[in-house]
XYZ file of C-alpha atoms in Angstrom:
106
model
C 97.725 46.321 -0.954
C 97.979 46.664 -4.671
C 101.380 46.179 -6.470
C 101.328 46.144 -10.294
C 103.170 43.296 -12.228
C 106.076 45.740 -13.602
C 106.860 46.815 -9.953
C 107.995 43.443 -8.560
C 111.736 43.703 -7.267
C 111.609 47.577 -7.429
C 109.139 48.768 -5.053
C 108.415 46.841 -1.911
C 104.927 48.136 -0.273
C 105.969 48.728 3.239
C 102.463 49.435 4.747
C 102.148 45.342 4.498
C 104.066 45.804 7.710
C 101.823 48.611 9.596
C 98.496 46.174 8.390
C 100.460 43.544 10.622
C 101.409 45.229 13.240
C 97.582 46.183 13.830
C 96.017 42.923 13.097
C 94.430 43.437 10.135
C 93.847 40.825 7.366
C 95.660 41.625 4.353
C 93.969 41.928 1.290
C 96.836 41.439 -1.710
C 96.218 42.050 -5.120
C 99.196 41.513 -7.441
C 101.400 39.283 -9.354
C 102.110 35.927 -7.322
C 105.599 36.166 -7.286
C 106.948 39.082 -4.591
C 108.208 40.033 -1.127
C 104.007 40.244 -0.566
C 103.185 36.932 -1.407
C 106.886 35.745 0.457
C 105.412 37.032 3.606
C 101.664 35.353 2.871
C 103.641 32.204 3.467
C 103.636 32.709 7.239
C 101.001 32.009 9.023
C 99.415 35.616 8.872
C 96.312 36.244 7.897
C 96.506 37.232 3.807
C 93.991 36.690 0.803
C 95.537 36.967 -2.543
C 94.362 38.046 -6.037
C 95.384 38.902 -9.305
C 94.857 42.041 -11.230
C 91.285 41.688 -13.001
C 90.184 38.864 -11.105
C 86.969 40.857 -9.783
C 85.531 37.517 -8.802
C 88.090 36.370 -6.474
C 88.911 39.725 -5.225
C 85.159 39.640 -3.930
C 85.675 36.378 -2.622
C 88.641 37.176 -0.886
C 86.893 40.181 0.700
C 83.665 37.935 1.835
C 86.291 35.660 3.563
C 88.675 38.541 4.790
C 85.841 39.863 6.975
C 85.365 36.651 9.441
C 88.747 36.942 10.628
C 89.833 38.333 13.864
C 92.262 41.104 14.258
C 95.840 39.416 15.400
C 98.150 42.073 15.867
C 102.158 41.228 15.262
C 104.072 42.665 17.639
C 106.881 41.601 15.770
C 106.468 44.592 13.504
C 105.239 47.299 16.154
C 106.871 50.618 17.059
C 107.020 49.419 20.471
C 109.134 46.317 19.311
C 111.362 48.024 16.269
C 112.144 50.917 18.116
C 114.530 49.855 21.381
C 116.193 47.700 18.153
C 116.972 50.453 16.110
C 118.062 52.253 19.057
C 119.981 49.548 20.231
C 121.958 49.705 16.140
C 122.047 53.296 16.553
C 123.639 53.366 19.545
C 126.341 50.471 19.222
C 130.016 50.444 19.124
C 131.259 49.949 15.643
C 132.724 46.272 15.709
C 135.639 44.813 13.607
C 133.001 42.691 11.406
C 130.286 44.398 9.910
C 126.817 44.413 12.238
C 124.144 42.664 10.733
C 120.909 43.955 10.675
C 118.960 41.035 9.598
C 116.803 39.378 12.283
C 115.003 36.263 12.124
C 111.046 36.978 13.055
C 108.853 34.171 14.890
C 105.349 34.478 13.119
C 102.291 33.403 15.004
């Protein structure tokens, strides 16, 4: 996943979320401070770069390939979609709904 430095709080790269939900280690190169590196915090399995830094990028490939796929199910069409078909399909309430969700990482 690639995000430039200009892009931070404007574009938020949603296939970081399709990665999880099939396991795959996340290679991130980008600026250190975005929703990307927010989710590296968990215990997922992310390497991180900057732009230019061939030599770490390389590194972080080398160490990317002895993982083992982990899939998140917390992210997976079979988890997301009963939710949003759950909002979908709710009675309107007095208070607004909230459609933030707290997520258990691995």
């Amino acid at each position: 996943v690639v995000m430039g430095d200009a892009f931070v709080g404007i574009v938020h790269p949603s296939k970081v979320y399709n990665i999880m939900s099939v396991g795959a280690p996340i290679l991130y190169i980008g600026p250190e401070t975005s929703h990307v590196t927010d989710l590296a915090n968990t215990d997922y399995q992310f390497f991180i770069t900057r732009h230019g830094d061939t030599t770490s990028a390389l590194a972080q490939i080398i160490a990317a390939q002895h993982c083992r796929r982990r899939p998140l199910n917390a992210f997976s069409k079979h988890t997301l979609l009963p939710e949003l078909i759950g909002i979908l399909e709710a009675e309107p309430q007095s208070e607004p709904y909230s459609f933030v969700r707290e997520v258990t990482l691995p």
